[in-house]
JSON list of N, CA and C in Angstrom, two decimals:
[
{"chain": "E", "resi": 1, "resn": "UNK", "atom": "N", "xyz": [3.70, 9.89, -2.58]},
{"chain": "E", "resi": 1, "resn": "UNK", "atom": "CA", "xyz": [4.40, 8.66, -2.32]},
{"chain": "E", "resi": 1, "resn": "UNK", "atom": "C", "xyz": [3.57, 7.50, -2.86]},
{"chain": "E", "resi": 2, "resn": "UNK", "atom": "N", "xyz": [4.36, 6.24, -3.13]},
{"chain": "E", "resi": 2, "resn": "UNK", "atom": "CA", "xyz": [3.54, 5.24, -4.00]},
{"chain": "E", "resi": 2, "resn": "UNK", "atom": "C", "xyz": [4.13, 3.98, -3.02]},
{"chain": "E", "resi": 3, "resn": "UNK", "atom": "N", "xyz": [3.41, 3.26, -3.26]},
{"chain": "E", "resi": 3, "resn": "UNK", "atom": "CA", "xyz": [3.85, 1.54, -2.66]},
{"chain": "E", "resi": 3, "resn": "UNK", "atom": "C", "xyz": [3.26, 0.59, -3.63]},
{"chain": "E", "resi": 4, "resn": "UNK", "atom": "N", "xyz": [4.10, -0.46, -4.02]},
{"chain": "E", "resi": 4, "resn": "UNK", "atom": "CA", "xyz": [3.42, -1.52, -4.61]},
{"chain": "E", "resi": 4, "resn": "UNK", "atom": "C", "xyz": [3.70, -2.56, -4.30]},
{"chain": "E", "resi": 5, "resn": "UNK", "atom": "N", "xyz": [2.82, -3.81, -4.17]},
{"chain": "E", "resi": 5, "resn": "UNK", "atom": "CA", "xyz": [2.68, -4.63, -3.73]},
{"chain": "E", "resi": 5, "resn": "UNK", "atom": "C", "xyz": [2.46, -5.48, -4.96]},
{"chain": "E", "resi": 6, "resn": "UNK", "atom": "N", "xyz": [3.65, -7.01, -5.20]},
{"chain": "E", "resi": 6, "resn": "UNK", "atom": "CA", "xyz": [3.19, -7.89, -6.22]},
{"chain": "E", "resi": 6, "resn": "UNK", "atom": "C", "xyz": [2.79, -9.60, -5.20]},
{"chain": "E", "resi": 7, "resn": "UNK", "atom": "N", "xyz": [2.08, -9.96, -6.04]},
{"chain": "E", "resi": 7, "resn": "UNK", "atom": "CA", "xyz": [1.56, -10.99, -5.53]},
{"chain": "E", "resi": 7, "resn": "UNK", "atom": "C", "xyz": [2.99, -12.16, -5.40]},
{"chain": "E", "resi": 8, "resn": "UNK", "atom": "N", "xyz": [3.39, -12.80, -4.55]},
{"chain": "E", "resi": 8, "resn": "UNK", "atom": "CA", "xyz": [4.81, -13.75, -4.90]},
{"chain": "E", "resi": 8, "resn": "UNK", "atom": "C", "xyz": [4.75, -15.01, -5.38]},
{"chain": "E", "resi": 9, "resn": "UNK", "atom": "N", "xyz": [3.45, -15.77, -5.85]},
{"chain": "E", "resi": 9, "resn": "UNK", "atom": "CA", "xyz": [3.28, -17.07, -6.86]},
{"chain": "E", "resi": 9, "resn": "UNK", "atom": "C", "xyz": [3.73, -16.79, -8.26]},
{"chain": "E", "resi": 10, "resn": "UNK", "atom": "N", "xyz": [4.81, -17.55, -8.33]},
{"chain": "E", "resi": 10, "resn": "UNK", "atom": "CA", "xyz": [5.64, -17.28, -9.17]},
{"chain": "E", "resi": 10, "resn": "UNK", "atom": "C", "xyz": [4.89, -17.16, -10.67]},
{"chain": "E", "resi": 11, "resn": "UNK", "atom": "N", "xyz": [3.78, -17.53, -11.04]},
{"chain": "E", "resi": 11, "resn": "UNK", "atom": "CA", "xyz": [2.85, -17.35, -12.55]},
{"chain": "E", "resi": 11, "resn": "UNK", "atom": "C", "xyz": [2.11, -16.18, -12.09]},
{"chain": "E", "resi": 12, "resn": "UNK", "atom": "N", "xyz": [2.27, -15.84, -11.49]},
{"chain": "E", "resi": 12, "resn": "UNK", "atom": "CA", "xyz": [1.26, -14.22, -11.19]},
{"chain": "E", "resi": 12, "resn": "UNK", "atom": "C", "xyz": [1.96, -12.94, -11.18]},
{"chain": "E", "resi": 13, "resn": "UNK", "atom": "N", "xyz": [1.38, -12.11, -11.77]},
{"chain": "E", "resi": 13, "resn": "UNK", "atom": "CA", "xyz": [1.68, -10.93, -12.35]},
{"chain": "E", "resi": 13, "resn": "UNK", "atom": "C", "xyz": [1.05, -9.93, -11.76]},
{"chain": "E", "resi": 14, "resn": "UNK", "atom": "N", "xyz": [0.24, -10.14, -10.71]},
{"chain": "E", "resi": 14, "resn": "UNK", "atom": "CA", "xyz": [-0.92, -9.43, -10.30]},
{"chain": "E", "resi": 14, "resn": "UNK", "atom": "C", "xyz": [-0.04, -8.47, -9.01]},
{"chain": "E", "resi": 15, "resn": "UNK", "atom": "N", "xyz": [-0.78, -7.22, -9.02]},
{"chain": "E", "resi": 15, "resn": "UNK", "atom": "CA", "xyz": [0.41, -5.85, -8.18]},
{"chain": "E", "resi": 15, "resn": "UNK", "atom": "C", "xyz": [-0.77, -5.24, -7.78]},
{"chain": "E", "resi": 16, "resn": "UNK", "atom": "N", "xyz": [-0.46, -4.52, -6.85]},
{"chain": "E", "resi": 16, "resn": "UNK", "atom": "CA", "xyz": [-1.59, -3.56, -6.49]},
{"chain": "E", "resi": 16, "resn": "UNK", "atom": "C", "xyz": [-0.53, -1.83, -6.11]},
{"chain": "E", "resi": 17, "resn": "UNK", "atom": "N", "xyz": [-0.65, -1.16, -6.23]},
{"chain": "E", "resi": 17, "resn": "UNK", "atom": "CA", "xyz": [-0.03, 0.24, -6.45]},
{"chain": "E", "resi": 17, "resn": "UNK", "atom": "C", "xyz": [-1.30, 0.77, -5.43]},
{"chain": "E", "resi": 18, "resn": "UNK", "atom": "N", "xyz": [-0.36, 1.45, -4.66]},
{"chain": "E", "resi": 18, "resn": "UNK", "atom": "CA", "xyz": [-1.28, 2.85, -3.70]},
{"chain": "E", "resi": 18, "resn": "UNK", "atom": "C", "xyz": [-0.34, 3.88, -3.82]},
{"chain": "E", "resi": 19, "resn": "UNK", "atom": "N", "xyz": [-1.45, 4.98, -4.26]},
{"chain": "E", "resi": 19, "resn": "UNK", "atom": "CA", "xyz": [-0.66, 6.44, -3.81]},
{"chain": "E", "resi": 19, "resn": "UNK", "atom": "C", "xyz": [-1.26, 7.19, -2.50]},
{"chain": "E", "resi": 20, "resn": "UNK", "atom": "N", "xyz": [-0.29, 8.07, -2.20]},
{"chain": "E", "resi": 20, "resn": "UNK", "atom": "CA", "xyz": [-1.35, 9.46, -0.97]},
{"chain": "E", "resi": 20, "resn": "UNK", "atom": "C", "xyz": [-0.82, 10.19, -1.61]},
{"chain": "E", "resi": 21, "resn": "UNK", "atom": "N", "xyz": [-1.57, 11.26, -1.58]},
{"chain": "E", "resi": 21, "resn": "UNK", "atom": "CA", "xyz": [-1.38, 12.96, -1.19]},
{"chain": "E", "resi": 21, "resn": "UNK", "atom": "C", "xyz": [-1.36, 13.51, -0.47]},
{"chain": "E", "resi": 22, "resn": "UNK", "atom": "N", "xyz": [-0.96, 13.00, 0.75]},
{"chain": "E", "resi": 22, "resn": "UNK", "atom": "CA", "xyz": [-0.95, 13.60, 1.76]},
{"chain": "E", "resi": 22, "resn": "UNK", "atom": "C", "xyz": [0.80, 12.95, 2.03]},
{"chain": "E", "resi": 23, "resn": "UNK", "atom": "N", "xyz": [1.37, 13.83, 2.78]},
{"chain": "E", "resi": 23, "resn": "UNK", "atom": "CA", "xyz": [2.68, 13.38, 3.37]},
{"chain": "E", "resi": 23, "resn": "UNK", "atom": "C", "xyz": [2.53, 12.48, 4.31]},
{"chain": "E", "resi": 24, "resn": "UNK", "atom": "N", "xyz": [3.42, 11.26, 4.26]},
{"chain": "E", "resi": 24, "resn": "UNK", "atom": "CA", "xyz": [2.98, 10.12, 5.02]},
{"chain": "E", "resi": 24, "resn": "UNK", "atom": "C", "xyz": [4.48, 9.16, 5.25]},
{"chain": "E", "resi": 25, "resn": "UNK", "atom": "N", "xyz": [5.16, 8.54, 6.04]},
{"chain": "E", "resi": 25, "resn": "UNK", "atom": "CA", "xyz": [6.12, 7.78, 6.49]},
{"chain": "E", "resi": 25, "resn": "UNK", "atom": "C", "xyz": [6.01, 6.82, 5.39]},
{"chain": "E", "resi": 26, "resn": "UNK", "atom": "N", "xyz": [7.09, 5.85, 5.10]},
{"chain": "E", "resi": 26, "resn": "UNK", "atom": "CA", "xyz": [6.79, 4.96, 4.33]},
{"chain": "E", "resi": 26, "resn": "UNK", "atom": "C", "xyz": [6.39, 3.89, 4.96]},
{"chain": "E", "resi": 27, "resn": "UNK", "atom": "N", "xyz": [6.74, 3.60, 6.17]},
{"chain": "E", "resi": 27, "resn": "UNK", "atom": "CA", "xyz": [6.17, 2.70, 7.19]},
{"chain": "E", "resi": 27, "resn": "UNK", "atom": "C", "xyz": [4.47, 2.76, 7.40]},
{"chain": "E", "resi": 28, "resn": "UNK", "atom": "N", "xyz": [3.89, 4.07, 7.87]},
{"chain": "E", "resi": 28, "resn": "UNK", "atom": "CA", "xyz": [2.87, 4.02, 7.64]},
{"chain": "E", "resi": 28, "resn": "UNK", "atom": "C", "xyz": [1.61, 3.76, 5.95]},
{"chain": "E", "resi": 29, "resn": "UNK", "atom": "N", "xyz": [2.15, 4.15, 5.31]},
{"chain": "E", "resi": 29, "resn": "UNK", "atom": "CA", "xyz": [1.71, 3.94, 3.85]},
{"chain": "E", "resi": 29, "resn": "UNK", "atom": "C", "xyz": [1.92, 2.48, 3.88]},
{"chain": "E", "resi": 30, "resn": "UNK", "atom": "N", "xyz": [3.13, 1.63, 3.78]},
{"chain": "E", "resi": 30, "resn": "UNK", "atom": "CA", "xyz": [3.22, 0.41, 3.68]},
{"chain": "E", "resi": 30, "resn": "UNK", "atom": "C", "xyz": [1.97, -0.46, 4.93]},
{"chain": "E", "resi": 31, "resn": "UNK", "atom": "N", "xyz": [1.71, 0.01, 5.90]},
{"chain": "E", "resi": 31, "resn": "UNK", "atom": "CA", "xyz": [1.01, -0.77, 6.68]},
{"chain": "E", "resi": 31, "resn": "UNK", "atom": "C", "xyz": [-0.85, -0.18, 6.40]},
{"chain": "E", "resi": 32, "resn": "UNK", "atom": "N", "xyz": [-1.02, 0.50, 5.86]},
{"chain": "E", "resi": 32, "resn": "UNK", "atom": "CA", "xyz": [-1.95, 1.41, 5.45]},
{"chain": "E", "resi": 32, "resn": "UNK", "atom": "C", "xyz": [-2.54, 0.56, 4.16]},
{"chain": "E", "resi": 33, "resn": "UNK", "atom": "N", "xyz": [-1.30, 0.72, 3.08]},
{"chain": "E", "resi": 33, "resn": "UNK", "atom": "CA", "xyz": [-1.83, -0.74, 1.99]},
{"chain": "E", "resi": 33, "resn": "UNK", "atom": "C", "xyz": [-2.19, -2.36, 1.89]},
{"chain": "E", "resi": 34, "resn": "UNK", "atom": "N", "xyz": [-1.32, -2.37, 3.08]},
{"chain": "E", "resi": 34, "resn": "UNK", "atom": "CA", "xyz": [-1.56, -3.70, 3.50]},
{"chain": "E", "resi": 34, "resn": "UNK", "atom": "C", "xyz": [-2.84, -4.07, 4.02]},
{"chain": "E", "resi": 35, "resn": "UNK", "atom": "N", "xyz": [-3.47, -2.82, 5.01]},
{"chain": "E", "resi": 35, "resn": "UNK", "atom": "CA", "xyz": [-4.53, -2.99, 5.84]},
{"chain": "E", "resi": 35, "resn": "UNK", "atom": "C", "xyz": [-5.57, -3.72, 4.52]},
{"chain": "E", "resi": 36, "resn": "UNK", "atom": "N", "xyz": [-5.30, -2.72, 3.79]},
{"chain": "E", "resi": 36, "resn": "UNK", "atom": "CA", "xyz": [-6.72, -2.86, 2.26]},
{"chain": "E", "resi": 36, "resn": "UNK", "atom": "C", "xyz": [-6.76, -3.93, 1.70]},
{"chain": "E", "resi": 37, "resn": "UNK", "atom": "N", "xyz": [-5.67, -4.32, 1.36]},
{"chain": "E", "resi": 37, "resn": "UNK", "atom": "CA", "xyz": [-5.32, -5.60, 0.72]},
{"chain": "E", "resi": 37, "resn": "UNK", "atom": "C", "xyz": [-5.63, -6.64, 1.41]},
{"chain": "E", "resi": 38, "resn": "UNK", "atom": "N", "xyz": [-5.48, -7.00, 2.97]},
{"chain": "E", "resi": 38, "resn": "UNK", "atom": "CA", "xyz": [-6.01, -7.74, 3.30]},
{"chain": "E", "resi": 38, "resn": "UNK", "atom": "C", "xyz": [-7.62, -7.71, 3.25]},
{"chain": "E", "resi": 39, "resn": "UNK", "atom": "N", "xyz": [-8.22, -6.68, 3.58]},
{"chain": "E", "resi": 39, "resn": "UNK", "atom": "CA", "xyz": [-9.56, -6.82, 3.18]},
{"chain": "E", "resi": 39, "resn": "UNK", "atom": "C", "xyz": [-10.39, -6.72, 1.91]},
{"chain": "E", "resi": 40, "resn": "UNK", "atom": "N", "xyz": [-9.65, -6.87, 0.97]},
{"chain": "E", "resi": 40, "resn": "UNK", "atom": "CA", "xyz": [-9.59, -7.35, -0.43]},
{"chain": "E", "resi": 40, "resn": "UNK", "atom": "C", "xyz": [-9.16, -8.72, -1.08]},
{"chain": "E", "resi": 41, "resn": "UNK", "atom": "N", "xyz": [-8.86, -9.40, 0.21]},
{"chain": "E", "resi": 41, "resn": "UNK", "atom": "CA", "xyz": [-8.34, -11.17, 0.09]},
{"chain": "E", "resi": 41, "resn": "UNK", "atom": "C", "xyz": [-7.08, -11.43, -0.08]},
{"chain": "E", "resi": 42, "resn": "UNK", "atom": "N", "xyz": [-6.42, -10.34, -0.33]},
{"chain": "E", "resi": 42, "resn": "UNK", "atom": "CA", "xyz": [-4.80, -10.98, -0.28]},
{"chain": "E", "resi": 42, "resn": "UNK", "atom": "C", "xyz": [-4.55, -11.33, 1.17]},
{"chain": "E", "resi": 43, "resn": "UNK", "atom": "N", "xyz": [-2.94, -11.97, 1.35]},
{"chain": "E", "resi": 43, "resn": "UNK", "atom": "CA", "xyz": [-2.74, -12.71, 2.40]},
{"chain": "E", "resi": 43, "resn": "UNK", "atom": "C", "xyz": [-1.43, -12.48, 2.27]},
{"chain": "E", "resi": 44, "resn": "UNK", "atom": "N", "xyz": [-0.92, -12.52, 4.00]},
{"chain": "E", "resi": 44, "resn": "UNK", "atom": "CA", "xyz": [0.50, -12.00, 3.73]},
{"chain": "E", "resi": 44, "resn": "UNK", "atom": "C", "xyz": [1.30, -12.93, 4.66]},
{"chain": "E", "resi": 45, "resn": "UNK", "atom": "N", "xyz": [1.95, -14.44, 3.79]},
{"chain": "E", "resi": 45, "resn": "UNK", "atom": "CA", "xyz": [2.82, -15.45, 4.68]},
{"chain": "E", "resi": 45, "resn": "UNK", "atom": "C", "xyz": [4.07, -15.80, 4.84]},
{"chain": "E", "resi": 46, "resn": "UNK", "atom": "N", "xyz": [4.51, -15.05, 5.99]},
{"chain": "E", "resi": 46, "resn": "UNK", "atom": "CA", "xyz": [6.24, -14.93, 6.13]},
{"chain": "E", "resi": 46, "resn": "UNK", "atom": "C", "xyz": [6.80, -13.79, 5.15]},
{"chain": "E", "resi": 47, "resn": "UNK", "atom": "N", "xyz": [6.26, -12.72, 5.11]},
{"chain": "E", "resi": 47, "resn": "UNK", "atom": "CA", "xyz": [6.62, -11.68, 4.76]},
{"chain": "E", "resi": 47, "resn": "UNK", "atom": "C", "xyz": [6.80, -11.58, 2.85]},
{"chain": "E", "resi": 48, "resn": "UNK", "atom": "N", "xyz": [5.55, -12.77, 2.22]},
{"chain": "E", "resi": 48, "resn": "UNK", "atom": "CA", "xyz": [5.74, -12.79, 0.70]},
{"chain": "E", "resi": 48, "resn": "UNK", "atom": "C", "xyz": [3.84, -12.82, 1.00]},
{"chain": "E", "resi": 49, "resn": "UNK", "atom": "N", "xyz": [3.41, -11.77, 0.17]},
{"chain": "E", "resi": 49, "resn": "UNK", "atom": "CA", "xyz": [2.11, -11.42, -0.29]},
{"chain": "E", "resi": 49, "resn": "UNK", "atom": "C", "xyz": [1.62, -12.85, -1.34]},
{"chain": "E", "resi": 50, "resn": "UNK", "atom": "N", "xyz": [-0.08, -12.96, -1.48]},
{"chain": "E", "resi": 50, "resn": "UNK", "atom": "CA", "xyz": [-0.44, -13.20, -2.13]},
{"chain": "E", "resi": 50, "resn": "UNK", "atom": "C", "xyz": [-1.89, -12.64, -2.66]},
{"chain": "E", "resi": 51, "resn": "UNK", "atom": "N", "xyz": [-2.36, -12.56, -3.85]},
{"chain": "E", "resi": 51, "resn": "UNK", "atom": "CA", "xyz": [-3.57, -12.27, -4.17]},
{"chain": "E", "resi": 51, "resn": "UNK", "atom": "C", "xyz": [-4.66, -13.48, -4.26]},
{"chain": "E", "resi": 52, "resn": "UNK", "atom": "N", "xyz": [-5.86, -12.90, -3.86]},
{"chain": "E", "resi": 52, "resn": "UNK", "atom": "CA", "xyz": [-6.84, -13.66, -4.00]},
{"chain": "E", "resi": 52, "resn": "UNK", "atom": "C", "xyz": [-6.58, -15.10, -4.38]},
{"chain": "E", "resi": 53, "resn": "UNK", "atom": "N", "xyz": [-6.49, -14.97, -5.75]},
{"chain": "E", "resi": 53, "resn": "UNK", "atom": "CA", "xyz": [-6.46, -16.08, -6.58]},
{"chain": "E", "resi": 53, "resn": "UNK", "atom": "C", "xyz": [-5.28, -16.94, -6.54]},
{"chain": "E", "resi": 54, "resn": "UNK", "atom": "N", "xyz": [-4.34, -16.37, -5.45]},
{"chain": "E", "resi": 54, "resn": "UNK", "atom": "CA", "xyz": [-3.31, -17.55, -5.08]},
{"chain": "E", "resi": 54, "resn": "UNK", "atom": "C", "xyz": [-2.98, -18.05, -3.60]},
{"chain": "E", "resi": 55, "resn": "UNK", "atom": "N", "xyz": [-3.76, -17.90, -2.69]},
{"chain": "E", "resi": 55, "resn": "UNK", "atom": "CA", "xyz": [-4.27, -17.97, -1.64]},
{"chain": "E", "resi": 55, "resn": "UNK", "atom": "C", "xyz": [-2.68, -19.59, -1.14]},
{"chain": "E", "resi": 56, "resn": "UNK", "atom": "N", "xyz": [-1.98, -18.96, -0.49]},
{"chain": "E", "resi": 56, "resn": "UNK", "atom": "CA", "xyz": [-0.78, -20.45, -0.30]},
{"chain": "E", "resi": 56, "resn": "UNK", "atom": "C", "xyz": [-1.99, -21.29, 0.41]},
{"chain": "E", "resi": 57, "resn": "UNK", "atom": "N", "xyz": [-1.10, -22.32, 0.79]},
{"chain": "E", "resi": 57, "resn": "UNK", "atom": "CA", "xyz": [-1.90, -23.78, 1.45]},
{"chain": "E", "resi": 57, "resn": "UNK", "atom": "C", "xyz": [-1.51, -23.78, 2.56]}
]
C-alpha cells in the first residue's frame, strides 16, 4: 500500500510517498505518514498539508 502526501501552497510541488509491506488499514498508514512528516517539519492546517519550506502564517 502507498500514501502520498503533496504539500498545498499552490507554487510547490513538493510530495512525500510512503509505502509498507506489511498489510495495514489505510487509516492507519495515512496517520502513520503523517506522524513522520510532522517530525520532518511539515504541518497540517485544516486538513491541507504543508512542507517545511511553506510553513502557513
Amino acid at each position: 500500500m502507498a500514501h502520498t502526501i503533496r504539500c498545498a501552497h499552490d507554487d510547490c510541488d513538493d510530495c512525500s510517498l510512503r509505502a509498507a509491506f506489511k498489510p495495514t488499514t489505510w487509516e492507519q498508514e495515512a496517520a502513520d505518514h503523517r506522524r513522520s512528516l510532522a517530525a520532518d517539519g511539515w504541518s497540517d492546517v485544516e486538513g491541507r498539508d504543508y512542507c517545511p519550506a511553506h510553513k502557513p502564517a
